[in-house]
XYZ file of N, CA, C and O in Angstrom:
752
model
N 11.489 -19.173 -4.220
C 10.496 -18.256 -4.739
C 10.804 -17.997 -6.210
O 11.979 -17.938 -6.571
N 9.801 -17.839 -7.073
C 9.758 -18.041 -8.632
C 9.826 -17.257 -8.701
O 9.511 -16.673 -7.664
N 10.338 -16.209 -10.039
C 10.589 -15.153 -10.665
C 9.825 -14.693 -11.972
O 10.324 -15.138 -13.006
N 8.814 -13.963 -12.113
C 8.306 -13.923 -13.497
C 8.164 -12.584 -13.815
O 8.441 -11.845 -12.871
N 7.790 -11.971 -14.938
C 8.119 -11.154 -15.677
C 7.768 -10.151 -14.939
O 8.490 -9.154 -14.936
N 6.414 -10.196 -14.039
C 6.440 -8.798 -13.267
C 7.486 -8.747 -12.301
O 8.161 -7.721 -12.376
N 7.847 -9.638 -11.328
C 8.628 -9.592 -10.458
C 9.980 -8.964 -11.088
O 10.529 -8.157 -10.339
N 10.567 -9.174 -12.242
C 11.688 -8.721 -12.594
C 11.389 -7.217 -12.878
O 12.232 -6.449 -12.415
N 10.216 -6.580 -13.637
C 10.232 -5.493 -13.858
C 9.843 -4.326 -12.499
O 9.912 -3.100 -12.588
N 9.383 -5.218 -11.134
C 9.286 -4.317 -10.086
C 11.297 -4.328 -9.485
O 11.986 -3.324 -9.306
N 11.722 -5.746 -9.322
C 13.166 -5.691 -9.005
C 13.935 -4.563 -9.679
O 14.661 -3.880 -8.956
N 13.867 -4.303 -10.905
C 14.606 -3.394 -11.664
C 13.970 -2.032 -11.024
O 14.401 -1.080 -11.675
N 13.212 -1.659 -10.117
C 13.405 -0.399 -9.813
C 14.246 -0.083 -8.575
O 14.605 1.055 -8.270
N 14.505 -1.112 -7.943
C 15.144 -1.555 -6.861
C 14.276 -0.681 -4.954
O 14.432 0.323 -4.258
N 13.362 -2.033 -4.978
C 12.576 -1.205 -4.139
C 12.997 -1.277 -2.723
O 13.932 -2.048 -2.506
N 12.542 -0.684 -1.789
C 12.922 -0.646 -0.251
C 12.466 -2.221 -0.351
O 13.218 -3.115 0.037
N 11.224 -2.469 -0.883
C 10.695 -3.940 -0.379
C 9.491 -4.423 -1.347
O 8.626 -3.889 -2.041
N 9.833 -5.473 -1.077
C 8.589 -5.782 -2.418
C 7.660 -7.485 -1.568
O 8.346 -8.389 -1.090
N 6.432 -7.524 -1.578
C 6.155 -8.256 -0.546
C 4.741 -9.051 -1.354
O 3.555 -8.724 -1.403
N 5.121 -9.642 -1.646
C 4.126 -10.888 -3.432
C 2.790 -11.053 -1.811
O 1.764 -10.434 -2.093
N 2.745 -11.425 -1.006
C 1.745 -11.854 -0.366
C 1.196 -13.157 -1.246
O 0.026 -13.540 -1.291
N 1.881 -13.506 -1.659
C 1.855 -15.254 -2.826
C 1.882 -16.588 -1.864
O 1.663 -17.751 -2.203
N 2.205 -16.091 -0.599
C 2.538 -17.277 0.577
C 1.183 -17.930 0.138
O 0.112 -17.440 -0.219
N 1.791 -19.708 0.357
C 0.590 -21.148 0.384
C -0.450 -21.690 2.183
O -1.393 -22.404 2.523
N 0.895 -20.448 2.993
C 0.774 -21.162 4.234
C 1.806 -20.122 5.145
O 2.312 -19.172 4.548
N 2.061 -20.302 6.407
C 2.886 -19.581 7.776
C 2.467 -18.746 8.266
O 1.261 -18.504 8.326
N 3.831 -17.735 9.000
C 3.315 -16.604 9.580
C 4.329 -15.624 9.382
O 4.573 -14.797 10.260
N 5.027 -15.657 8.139
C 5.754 -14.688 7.626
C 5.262 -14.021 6.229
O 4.544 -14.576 5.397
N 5.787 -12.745 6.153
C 5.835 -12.496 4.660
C 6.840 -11.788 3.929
O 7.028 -10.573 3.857
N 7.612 -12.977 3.264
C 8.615 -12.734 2.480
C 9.191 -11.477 1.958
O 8.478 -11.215 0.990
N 10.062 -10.585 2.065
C 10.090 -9.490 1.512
C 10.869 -10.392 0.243
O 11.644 -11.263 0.639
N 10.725 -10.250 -1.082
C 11.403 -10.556 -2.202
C 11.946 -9.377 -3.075
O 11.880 -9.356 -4.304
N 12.625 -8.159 -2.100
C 13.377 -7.469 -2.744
C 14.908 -7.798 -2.401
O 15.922 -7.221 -2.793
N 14.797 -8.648 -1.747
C 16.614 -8.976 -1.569
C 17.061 -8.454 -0.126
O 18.016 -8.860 0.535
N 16.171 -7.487 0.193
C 16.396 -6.595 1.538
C 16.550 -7.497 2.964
O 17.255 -7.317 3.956
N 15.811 -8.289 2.700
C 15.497 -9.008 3.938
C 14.622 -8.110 4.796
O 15.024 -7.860 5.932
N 13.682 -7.691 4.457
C 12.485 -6.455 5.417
C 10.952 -7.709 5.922
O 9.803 -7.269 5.973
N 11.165 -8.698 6.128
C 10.273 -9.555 6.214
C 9.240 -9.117 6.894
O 9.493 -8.136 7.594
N 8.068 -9.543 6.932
C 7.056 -9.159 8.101
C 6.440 -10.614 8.657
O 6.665 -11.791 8.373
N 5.658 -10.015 9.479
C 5.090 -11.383 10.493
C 3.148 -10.953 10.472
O 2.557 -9.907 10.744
N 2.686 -12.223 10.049
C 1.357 -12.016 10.296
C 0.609 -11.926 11.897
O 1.138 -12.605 12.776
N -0.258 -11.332 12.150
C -1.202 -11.360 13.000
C -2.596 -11.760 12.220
O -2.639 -11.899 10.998
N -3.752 -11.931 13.108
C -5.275 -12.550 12.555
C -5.053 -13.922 11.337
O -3.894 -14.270 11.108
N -5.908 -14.451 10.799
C -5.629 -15.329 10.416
C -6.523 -15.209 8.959
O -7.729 -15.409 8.817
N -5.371 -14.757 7.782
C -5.333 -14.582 6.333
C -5.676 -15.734 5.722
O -5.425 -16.874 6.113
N -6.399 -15.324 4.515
C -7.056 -17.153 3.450
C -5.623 -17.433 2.687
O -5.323 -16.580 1.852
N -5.175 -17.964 2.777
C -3.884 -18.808 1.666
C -4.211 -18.896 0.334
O -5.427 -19.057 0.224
N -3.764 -18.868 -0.500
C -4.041 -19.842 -1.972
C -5.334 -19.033 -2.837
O -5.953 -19.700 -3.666
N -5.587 -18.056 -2.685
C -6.819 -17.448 -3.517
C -6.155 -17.000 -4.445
O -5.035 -16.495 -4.369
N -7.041 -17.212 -5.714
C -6.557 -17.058 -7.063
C -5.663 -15.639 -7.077
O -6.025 -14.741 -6.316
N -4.585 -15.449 -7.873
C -4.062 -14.195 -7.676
C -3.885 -13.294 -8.486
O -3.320 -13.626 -9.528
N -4.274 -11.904 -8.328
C -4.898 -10.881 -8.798
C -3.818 -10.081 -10.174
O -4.247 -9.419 -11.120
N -2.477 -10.395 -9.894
C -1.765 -9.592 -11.193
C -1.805 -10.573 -12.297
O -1.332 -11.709 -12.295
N -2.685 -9.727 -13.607
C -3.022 -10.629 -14.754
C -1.638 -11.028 -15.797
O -1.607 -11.808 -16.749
N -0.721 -10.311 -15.308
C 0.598 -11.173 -16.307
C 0.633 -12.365 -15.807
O 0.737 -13.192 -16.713
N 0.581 -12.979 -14.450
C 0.909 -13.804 -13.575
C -0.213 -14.854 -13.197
O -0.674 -15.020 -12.068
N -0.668 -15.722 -14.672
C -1.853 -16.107 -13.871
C -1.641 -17.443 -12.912
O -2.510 -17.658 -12.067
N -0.764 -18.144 -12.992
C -0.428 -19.380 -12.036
C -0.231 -18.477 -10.257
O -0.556 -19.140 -9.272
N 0.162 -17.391 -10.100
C 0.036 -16.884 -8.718
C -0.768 -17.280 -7.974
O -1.828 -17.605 -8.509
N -0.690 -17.420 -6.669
C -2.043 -16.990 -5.560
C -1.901 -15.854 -4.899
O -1.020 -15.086 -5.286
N -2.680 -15.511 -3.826
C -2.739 -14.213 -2.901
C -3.165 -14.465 -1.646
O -3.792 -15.410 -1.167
N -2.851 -13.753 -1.320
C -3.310 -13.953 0.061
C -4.801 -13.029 0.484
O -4.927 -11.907 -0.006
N -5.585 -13.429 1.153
C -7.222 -13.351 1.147
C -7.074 -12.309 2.723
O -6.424 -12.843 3.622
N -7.681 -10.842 3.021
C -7.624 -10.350 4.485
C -8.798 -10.095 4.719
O -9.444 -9.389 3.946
N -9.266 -10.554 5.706
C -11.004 -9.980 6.701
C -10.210 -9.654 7.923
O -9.037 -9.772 8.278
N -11.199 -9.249 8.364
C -11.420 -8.536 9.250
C -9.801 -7.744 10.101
O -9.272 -6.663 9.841
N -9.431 -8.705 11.044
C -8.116 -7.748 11.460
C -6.740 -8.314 11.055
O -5.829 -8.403 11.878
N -6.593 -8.739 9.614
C -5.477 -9.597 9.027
C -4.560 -8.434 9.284
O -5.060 -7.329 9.070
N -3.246 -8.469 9.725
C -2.510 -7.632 9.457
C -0.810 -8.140 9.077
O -0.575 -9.332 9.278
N -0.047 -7.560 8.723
C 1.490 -7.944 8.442
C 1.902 -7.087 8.887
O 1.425 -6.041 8.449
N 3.076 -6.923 10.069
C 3.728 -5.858 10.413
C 5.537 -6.416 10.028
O 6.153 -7.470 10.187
N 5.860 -5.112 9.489
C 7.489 -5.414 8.834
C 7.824 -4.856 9.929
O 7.041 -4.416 10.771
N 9.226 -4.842 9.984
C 10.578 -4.458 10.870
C 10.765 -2.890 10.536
O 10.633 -2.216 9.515
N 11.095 -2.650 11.736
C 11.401 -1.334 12.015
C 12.919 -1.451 11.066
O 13.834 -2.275 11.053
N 12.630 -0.124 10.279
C 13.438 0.054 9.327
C 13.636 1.408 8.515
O 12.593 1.973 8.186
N 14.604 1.885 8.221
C 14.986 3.817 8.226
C 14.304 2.958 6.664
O 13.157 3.404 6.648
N 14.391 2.300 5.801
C 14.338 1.961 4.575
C 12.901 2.607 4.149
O 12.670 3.408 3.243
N 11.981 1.990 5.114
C 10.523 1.869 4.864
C 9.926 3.004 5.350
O 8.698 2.955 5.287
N 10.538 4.345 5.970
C 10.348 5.938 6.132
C 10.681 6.769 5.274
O 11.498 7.631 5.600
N 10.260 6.752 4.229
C 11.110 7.726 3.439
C 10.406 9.058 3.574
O 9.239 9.298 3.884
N 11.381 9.843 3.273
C 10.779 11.436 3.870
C 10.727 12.522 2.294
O 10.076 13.557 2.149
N 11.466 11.975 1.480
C 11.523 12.974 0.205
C 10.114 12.506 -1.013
O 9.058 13.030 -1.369
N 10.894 11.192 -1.339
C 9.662 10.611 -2.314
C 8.979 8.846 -1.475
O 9.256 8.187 -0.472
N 8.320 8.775 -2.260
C 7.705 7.290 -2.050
C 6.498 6.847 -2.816
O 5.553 7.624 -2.954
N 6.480 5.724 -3.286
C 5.657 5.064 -4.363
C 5.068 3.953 -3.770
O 5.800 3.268 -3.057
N 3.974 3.643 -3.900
C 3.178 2.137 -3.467
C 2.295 1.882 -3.749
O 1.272 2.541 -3.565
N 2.423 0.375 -4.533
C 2.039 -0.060 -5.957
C 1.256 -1.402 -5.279
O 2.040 -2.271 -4.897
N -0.063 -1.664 -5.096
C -0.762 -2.655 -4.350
C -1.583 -3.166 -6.084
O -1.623 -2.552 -7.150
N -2.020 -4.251 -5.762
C -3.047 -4.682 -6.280
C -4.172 -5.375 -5.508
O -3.843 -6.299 -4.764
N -5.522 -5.019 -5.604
C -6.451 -5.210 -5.008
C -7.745 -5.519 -5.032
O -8.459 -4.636 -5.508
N -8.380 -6.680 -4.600
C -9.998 -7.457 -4.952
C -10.562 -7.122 -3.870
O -9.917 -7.363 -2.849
N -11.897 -6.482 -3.718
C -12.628 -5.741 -2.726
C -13.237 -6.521 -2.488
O -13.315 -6.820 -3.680
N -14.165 -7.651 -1.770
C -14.926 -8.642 -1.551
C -16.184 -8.141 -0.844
O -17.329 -8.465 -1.160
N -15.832 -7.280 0.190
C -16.763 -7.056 0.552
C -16.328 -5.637 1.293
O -15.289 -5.096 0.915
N -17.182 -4.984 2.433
C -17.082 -3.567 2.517
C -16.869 -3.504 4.119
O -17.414 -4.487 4.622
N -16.153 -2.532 5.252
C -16.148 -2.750 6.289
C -16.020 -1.021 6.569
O -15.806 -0.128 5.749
N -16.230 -0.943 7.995
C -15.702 0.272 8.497
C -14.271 1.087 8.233
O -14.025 2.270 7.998
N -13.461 -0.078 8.380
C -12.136 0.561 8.409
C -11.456 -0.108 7.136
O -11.646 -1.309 7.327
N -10.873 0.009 6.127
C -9.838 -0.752 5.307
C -8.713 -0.391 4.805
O -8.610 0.050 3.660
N -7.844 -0.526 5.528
C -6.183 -0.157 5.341
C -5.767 -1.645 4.759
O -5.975 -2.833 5.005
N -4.993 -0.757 3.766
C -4.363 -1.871 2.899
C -2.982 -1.366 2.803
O -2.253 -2.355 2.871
N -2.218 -0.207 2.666
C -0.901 -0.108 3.020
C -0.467 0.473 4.218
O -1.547 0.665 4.776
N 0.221 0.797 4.826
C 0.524 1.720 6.142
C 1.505 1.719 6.519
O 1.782 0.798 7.288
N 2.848 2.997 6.113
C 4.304 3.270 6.710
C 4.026 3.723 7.886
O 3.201 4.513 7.425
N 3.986 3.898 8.832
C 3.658 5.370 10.004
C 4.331 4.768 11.454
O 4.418 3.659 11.979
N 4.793 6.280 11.817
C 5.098 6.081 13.320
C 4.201 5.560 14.014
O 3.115 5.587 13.435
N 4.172 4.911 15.400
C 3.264 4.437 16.081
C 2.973 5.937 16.841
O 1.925 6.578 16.924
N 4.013 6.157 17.238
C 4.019 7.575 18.095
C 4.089 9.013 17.862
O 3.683 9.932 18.574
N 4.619 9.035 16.848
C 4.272 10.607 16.158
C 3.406 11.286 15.139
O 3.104 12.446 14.859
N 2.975 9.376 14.445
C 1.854 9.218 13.345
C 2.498 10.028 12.083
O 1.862 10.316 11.069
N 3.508 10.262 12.257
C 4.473 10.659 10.546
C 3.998 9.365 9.572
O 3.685 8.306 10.116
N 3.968 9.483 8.338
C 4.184 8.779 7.541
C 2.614 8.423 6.095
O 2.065 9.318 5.453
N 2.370 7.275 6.017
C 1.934 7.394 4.796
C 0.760 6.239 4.646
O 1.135 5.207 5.202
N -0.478 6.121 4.088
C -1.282 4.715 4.328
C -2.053 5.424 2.987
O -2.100 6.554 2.501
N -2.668 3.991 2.656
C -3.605 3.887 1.206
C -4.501 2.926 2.117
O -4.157 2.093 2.955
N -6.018 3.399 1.583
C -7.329 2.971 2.229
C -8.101 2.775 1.747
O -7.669 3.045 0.626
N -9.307 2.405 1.555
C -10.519 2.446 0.914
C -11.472 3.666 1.953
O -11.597 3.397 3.148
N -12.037 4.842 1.452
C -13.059 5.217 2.250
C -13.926 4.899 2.588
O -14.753 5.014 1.683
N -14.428 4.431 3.618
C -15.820 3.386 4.091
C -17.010 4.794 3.390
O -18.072 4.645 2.786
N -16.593 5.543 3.616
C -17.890 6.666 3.668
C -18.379 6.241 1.846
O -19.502 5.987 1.412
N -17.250 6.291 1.217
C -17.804 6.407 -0.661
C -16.840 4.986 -1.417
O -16.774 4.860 -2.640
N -16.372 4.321 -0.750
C -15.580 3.226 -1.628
C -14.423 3.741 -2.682
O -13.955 3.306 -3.734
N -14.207 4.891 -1.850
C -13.025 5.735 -3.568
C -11.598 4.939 -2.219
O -11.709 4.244 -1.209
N -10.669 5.411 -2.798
C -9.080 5.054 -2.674
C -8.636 6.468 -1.608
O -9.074 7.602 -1.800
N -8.044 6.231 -0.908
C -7.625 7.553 -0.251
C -6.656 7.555 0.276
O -6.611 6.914 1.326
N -5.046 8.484 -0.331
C -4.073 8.359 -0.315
C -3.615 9.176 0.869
O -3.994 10.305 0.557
N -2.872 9.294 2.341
C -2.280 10.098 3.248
C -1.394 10.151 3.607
O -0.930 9.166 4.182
N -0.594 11.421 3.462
C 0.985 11.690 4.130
C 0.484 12.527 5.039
O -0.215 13.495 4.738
N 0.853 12.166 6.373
C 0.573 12.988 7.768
C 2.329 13.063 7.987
O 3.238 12.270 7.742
N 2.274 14.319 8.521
C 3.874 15.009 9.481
C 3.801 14.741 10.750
O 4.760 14.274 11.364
N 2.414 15.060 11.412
C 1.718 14.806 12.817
C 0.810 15.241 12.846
O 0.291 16.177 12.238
N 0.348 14.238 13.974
C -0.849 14.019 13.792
C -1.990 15.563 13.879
O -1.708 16.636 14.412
N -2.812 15.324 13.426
C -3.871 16.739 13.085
C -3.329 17.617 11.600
O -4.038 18.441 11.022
N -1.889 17.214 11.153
C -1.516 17.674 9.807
C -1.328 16.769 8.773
O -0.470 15.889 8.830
N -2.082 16.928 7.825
C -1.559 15.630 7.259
C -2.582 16.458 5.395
O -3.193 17.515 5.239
N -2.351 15.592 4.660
C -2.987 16.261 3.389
C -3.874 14.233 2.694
O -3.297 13.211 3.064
N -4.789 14.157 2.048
C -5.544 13.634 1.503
C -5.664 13.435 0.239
O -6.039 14.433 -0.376
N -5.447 12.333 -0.492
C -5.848 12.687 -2.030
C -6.614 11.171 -2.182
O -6.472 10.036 -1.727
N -7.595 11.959 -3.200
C -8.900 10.878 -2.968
C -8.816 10.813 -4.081
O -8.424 11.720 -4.815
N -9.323 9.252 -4.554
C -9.426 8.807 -5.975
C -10.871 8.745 -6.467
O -11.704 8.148 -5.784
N -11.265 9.427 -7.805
C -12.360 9.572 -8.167
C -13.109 8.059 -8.172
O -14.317 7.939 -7.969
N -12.300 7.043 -8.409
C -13.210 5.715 -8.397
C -13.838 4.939 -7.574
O -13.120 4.600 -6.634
N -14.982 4.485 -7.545
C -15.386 3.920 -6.764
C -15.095 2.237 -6.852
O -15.418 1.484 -7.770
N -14.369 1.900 -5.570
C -13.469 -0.069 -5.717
C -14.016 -0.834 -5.698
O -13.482 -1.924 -5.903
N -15.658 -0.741 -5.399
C -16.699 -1.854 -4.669
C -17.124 -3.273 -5.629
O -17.929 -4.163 -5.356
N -16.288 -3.104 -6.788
C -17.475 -3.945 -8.037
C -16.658 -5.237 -8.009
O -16.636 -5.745 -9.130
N -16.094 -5.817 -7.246
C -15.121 -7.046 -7.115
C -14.283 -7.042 -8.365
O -14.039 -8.122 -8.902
N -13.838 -5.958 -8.858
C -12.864 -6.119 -9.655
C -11.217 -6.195 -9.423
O -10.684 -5.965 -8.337
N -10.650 -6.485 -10.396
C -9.308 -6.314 -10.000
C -8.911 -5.215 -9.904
O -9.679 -4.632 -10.670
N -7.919 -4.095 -9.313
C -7.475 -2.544 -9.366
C -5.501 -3.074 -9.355
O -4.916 -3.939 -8.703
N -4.984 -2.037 -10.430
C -3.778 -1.620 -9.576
C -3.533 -0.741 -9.019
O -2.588 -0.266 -9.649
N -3.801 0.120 -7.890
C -3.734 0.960 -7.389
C -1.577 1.606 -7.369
O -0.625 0.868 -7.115
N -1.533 2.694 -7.626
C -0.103 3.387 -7.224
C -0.415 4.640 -6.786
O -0.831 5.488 -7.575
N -0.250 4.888 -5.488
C 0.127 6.128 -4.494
C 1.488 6.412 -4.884
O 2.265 5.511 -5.197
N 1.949 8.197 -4.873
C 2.989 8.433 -5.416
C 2.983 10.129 -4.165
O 2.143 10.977 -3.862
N 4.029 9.927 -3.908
C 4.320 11.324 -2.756
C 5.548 11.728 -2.873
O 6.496 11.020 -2.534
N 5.680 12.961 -3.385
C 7.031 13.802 -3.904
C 7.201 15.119 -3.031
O 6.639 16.149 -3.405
N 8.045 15.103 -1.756
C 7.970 15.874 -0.468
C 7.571 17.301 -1.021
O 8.020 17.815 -2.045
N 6.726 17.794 -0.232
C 6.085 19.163 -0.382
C 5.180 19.749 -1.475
O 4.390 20.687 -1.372
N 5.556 18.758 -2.872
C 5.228 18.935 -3.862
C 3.642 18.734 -4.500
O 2.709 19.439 -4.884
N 4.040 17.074 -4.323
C 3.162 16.820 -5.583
C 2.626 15.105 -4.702
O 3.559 14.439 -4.252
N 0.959 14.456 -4.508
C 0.440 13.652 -4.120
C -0.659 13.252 -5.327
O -1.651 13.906 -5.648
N -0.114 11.782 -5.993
C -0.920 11.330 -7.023
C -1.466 9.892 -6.589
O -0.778 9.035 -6.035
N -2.598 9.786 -6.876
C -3.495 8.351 -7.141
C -3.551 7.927 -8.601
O -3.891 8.664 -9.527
N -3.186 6.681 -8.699
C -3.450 6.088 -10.229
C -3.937 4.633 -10.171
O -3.243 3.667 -9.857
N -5.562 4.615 -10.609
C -5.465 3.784 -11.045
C -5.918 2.858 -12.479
O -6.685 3.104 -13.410
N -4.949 1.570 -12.113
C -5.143 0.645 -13.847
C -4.532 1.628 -14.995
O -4.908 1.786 -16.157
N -3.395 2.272 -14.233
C -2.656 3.223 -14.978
C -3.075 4.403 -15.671
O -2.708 5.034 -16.662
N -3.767 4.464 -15.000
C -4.182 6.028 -15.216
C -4.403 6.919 -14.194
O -5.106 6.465 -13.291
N -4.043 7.979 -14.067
C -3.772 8.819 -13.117
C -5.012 9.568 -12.794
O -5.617 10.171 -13.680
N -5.364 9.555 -11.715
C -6.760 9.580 -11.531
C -6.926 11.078 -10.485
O -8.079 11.477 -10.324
N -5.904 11.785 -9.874
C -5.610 12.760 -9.180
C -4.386 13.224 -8.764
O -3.521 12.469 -8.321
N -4.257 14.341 -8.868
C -3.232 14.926 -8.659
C -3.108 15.880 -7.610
O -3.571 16.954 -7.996
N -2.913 15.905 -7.084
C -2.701 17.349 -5.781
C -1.099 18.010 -6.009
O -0.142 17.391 -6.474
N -1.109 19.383 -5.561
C -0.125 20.163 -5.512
C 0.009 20.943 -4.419
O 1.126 21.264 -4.015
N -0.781 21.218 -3.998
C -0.666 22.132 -2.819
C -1.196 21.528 -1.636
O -2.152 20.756 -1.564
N -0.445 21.980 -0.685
C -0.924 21.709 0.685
C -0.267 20.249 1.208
O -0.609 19.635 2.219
N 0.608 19.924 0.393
C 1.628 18.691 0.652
C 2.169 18.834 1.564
O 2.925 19.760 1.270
N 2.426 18.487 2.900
C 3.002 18.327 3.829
C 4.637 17.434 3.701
O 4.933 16.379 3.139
N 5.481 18.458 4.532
C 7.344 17.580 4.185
C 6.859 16.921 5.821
O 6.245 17.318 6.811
N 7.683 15.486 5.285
C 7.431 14.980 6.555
C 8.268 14.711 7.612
O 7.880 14.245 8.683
N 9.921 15.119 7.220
C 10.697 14.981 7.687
C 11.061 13.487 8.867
O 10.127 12.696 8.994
N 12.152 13.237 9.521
C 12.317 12.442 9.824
C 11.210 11.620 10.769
O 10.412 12.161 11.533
N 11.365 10.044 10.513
C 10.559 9.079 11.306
C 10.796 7.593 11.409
O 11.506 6.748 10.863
N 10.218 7.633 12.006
C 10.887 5.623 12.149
C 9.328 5.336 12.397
O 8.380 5.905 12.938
N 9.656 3.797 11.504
C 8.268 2.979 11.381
C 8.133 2.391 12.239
O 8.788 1.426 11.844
N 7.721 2.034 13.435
C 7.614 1.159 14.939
C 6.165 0.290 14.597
O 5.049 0.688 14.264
N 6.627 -0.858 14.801
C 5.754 -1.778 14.201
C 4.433 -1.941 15.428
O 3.481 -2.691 15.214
């Protein structure tokens, strides 16, 4: 696996996991933070589509309809309960009921954390749930629908503070009503 200038500047923060979705082909997906946090595909993802981070234009990506999913390994790494950051980049193609594009969370207690598209308005919608029926929301003023490129970063600072940014700019902020989420395990 090749190394280029973004990849070094996400390595230098030293992440739980860092996951290029750059695969040509299989049914894995590489964690390339060194961790070894790999995941395994389910449904069947497009290979080789042009790829979306513009430092990087020789990349590909990987293409998801309908129920593409990657589930990683159960791992204390990928629960974090104080802070957590997650930094996607994303081409909207088309529009569906449901669209989860990140997702930490218990299977069983539903603790944890997911970035979405709202089917209802096409904005970004960031969630830390404790359990289930508690949980807090932060919605991004933009609407994703125009097949553009986005970098989306979700940012959750326990009790505190829940931000959306995107294309680097910070697009919402919440302060109150942050939910601590205390301990959880990610069950794939």
């Amino acid at each position: 696996m090749s190394t280029t200038a973004f990849d070094a500047a996400v390595l230098a923060l030293s992440p739980a996991g860092y996951w290029k979705l750059s695969e040509a082909c299989g049914s894995s997906t590489p964690d390339a933070s060194g961790n070894a946090r790999h995941g395994t595909w389910s449904g069947t993802p497009g290979y080789g589509t042009t790829g979306l981070i513009p430092i990087d234009e020789t990349a590909t990506c990987v293409h998801f309809s309908g129920d593409d999913i990657s589930t990683l390994p159960t791992d204390a790494a990928l629960a974090p309960t104080s802070a957590c950051t997650i930094l996607l980049f994303m081409k909207r193609s088309a529009t569906a009921a449901y669209e989860m594009m990140a997702t930490f969370m218990d299977a069983t207690t539903a603790k944890g954390y997911e970035v979405r598209i709202d089917a209802r308005n096409s904005k970004i919608l960031f969630t830390a749930t404790r359990e289930a029926g508690t949980y807090h929301q932060t919605p991004s003023p933009t609407v994703v629908d125009d097949g553009s490129v986005y970098m989306v970063v979700c940012r959750y600072v326990a009790a505190t503070r829940m931000t959306v940014s995107i294309n680097g700019t910070t697009e919402k902020t919440d302060t109150t009503g942050i939910p601590t989420l205390g301990s959880y395990t990610v069950v794939p």
